[in-house]
mmCIF file of C-alpha atoms in Angstrom:
data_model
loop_
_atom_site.group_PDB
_atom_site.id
_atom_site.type_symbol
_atom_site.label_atom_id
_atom_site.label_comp_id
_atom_site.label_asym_id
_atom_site.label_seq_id
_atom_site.Cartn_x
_atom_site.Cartn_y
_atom_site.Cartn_z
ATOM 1 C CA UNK J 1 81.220 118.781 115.637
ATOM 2 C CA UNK J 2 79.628 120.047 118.906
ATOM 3 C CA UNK J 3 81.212 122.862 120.464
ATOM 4 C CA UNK J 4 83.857 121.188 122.985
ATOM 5 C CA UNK J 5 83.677 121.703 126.697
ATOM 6 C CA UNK J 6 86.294 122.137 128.762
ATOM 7 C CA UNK J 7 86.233 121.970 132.306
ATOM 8 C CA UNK J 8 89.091 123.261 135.065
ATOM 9 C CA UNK J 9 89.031 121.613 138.578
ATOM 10 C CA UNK J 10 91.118 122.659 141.123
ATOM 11 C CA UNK J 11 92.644 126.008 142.896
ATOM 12 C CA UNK J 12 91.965 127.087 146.623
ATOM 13 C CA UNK J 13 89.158 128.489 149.200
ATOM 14 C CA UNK J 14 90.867 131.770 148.910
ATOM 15 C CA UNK J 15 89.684 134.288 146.636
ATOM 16 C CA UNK J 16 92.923 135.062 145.459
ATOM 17 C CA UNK J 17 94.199 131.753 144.481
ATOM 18 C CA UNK J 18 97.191 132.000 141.826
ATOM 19 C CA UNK J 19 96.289 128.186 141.227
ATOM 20 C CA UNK J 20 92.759 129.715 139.882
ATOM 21 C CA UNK J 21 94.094 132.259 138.188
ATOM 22 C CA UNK J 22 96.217 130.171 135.961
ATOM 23 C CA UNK J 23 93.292 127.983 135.683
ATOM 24 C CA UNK J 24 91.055 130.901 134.545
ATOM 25 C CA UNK J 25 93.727 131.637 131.854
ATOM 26 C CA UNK J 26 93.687 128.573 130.791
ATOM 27 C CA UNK J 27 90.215 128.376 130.102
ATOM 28 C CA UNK J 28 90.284 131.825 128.514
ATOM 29 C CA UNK J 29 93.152 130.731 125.956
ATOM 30 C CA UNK J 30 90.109 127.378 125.269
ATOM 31 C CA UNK J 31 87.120 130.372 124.681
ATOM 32 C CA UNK J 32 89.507 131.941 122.077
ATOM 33 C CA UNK J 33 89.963 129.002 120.343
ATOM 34 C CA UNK J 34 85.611 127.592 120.558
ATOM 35 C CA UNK J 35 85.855 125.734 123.812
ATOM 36 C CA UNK J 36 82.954 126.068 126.205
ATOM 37 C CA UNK J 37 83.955 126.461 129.805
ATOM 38 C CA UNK J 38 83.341 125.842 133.308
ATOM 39 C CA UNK J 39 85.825 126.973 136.233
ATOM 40 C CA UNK J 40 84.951 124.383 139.355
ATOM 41 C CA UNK J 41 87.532 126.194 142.549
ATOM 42 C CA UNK J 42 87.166 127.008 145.497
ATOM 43 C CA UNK J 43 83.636 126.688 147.157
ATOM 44 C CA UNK J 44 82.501 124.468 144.331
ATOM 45 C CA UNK J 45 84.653 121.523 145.295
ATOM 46 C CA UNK J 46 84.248 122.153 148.926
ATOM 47 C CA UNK J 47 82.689 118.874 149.740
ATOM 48 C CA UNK J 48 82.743 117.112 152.959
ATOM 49 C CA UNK J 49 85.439 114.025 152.848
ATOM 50 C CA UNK J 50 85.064 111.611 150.189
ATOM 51 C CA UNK J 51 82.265 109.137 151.873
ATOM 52 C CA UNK J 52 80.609 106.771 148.553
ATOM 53 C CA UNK J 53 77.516 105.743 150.355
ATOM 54 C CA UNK J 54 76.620 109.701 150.943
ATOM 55 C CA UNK J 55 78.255 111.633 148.684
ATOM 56 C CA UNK J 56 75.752 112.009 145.998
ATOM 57 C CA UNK J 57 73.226 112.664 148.563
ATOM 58 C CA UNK J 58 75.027 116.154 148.225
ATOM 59 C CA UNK J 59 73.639 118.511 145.392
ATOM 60 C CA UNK J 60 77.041 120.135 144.849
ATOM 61 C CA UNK J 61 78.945 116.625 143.942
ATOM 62 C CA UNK J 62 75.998 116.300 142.306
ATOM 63 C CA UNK J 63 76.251 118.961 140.205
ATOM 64 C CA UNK J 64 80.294 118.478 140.178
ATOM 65 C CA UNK J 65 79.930 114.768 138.886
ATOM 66 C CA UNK J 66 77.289 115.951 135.615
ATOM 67 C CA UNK J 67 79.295 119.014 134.760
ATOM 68 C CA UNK J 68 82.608 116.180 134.425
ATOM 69 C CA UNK J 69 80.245 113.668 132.667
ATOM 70 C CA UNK J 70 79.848 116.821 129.975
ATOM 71 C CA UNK J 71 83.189 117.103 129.464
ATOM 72 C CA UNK J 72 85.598 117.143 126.041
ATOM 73 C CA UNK J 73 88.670 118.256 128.371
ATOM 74 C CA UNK J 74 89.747 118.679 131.669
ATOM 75 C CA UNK J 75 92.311 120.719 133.391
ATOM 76 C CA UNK J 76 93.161 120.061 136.767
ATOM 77 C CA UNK J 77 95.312 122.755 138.800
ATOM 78 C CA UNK J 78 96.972 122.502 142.063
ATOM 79 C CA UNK J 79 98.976 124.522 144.505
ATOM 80 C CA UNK J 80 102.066 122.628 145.709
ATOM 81 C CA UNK J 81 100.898 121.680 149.536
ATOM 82 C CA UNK J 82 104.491 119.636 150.950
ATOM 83 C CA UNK J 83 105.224 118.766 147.715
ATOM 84 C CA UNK J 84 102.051 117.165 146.158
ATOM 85 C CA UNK J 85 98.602 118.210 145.572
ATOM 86 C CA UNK J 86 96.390 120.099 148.009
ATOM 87 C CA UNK J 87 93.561 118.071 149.951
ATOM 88 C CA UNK J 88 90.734 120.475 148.833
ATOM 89 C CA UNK J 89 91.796 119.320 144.884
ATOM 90 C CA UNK J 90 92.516 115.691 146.239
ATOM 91 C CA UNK J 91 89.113 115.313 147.598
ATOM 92 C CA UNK J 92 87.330 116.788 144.814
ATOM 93 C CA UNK J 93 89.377 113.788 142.612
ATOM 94 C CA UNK J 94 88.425 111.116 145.354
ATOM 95 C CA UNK J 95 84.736 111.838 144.413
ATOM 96 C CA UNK J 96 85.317 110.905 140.431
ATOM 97 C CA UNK J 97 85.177 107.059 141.815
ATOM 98 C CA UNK J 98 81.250 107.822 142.291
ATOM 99 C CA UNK J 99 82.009 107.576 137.580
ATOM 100 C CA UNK J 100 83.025 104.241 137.875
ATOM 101 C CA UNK J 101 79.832 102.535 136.591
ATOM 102 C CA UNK J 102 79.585 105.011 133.886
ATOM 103 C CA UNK J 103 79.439 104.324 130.268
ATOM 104 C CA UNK J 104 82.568 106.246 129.966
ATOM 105 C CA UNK J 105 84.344 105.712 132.914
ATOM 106 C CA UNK J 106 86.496 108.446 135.146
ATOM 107 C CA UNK J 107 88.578 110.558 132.665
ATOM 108 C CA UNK J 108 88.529 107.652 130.020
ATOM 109 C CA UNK J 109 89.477 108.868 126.687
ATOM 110 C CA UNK J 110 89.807 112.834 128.023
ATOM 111 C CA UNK J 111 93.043 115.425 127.648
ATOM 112 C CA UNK J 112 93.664 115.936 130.776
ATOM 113 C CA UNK J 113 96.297 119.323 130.812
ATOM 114 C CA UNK J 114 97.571 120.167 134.655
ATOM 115 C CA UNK J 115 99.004 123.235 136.003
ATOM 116 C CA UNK J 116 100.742 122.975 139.540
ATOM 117 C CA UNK J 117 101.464 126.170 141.432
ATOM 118 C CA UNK J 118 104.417 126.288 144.140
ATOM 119 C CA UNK J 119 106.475 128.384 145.938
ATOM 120 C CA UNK J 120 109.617 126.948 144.534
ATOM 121 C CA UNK J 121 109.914 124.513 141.901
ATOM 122 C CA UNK J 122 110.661 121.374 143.434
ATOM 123 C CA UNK J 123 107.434 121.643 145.130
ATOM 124 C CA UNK J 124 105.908 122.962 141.872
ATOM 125 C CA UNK J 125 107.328 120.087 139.639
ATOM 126 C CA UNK J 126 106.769 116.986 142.272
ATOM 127 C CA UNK J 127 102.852 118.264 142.548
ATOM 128 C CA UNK J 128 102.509 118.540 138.630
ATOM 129 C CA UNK J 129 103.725 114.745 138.482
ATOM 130 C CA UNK J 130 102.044 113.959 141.161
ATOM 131 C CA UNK J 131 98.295 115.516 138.988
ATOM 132 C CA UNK J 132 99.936 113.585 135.588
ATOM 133 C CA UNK J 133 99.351 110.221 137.249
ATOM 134 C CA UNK J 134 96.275 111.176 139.240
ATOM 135 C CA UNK J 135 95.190 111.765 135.386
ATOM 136 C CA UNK J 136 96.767 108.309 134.058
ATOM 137 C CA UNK J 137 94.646 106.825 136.690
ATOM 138 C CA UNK J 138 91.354 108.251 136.295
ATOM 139 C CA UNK J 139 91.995 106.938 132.615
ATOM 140 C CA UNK J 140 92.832 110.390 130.791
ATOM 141 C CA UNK J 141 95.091 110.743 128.890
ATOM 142 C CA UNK J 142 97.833 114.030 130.247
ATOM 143 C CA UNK J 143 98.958 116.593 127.125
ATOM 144 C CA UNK J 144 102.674 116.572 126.596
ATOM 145 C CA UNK J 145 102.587 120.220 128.289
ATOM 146 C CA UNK J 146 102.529 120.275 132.033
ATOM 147 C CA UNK J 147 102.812 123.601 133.633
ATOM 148 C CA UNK J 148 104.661 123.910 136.734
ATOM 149 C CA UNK J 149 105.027 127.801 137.991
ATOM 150 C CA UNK J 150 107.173 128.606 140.812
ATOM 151 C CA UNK J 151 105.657 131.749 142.490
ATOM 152 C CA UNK J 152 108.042 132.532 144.879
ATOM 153 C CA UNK J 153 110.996 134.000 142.360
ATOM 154 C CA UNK J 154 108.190 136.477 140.140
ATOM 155 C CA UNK J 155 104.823 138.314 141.699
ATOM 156 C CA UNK J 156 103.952 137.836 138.253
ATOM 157 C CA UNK J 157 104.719 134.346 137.537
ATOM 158 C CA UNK J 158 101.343 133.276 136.823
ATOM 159 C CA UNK J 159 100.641 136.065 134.068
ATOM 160 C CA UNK J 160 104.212 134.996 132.560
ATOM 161 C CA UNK J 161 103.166 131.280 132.776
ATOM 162 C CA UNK J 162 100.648 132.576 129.867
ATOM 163 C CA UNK J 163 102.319 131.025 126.631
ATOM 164 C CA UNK J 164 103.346 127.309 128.166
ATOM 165 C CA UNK J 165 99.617 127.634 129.751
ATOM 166 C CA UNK J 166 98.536 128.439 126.111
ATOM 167 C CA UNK J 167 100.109 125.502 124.570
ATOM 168 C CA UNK J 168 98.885 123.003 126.885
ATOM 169 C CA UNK J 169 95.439 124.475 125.756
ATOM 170 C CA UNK J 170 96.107 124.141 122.175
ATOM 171 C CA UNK J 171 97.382 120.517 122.978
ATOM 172 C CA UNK J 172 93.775 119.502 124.132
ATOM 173 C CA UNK J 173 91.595 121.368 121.714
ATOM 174 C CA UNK J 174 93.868 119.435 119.078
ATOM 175 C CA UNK J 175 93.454 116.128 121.658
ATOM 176 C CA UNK J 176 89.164 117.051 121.163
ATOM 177 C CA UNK J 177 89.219 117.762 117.747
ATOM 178 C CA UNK J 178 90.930 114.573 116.896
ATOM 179 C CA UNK J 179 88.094 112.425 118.553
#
């Protein structure tokens, strides 16, 4: 078996982003356990509005689009903007139409974990069930463990997030191994 990929989508524009620090755990807890990674936040999922005639006109959806095609796994991550997703992650999941004509479309057969970052939890839960059926309808398939932190209660929240974050992983390696 090829040495699974997994691939985390999602976060902020600010460097600081607890939604890509979870995200980077997450991807650290798939390296321990033989998982290739790639970490797309922040600038690389800036793109301009989701436009299908232009979009892959643009080297960075481009790039975004055959780094997804590679993929074993994906993690998506979100902070909780008014209760759902942000538009920065939304955007970046409008442009995984431009799959549609691909031999494996969207998400299609994927784990798909998702982490949703808040400040409270009913903003925190509401935006990781809002990601779980972004994931149903891109065609993956969501791991049983969703991880919803509420940063407002614990500076630390996202470090003590570590073990649910680490069973999600160990949910999608299984997921990839299975295939």
């Amino acid at each position: 078996m090829k040495q699974p990929h997994i691939v985390a989508i999602g976060g902020t524009l600010r460097a600081s982003s607890g939604t890509a620090r979870a995200l980077e755990i997450a991807l650290a807890q798939a390296e321990s356990r033989g998982a290739r990674t790639t970490l797309l936040t922040g600038a690389a999922i800036d793109f301009p509005n989701y436009e299908p005639e232009s979009a892959l006109e643009n080297p960075a959806i481009a790039a975004f689009l055959a780094t997804l095609r590679d993929a074993d796994g994906i993690i998506v991550g979100s902070p909780g903007y008014h209760g759902t997703m942000s538009g920065l992650v939304k955007n970046a999941l409008d442009h995984v139409e431009l799959m549609r004509g691909d031999d494996r479309v969207y998400f299609d057969g994927l784990p798909v974990g998702v982490i949703a970052t808040a400040a409270g939890w009913q903003a925190a839960v509401a935006t990781m069930a809002t990601l779980r059926m972004v994931a149903h309808a891109l065609r993956g398939w969501p791991t049983p463990m969703g991880v919803a932190i509420n940063t407002i209660e614990n500076p630390d929240a996202i470090n003590q997030a570590e073990p649910q974050i680490a069973i999600m992983v160990e949910q999608i390696m299984a997921f990839v191994q299975r295939r």
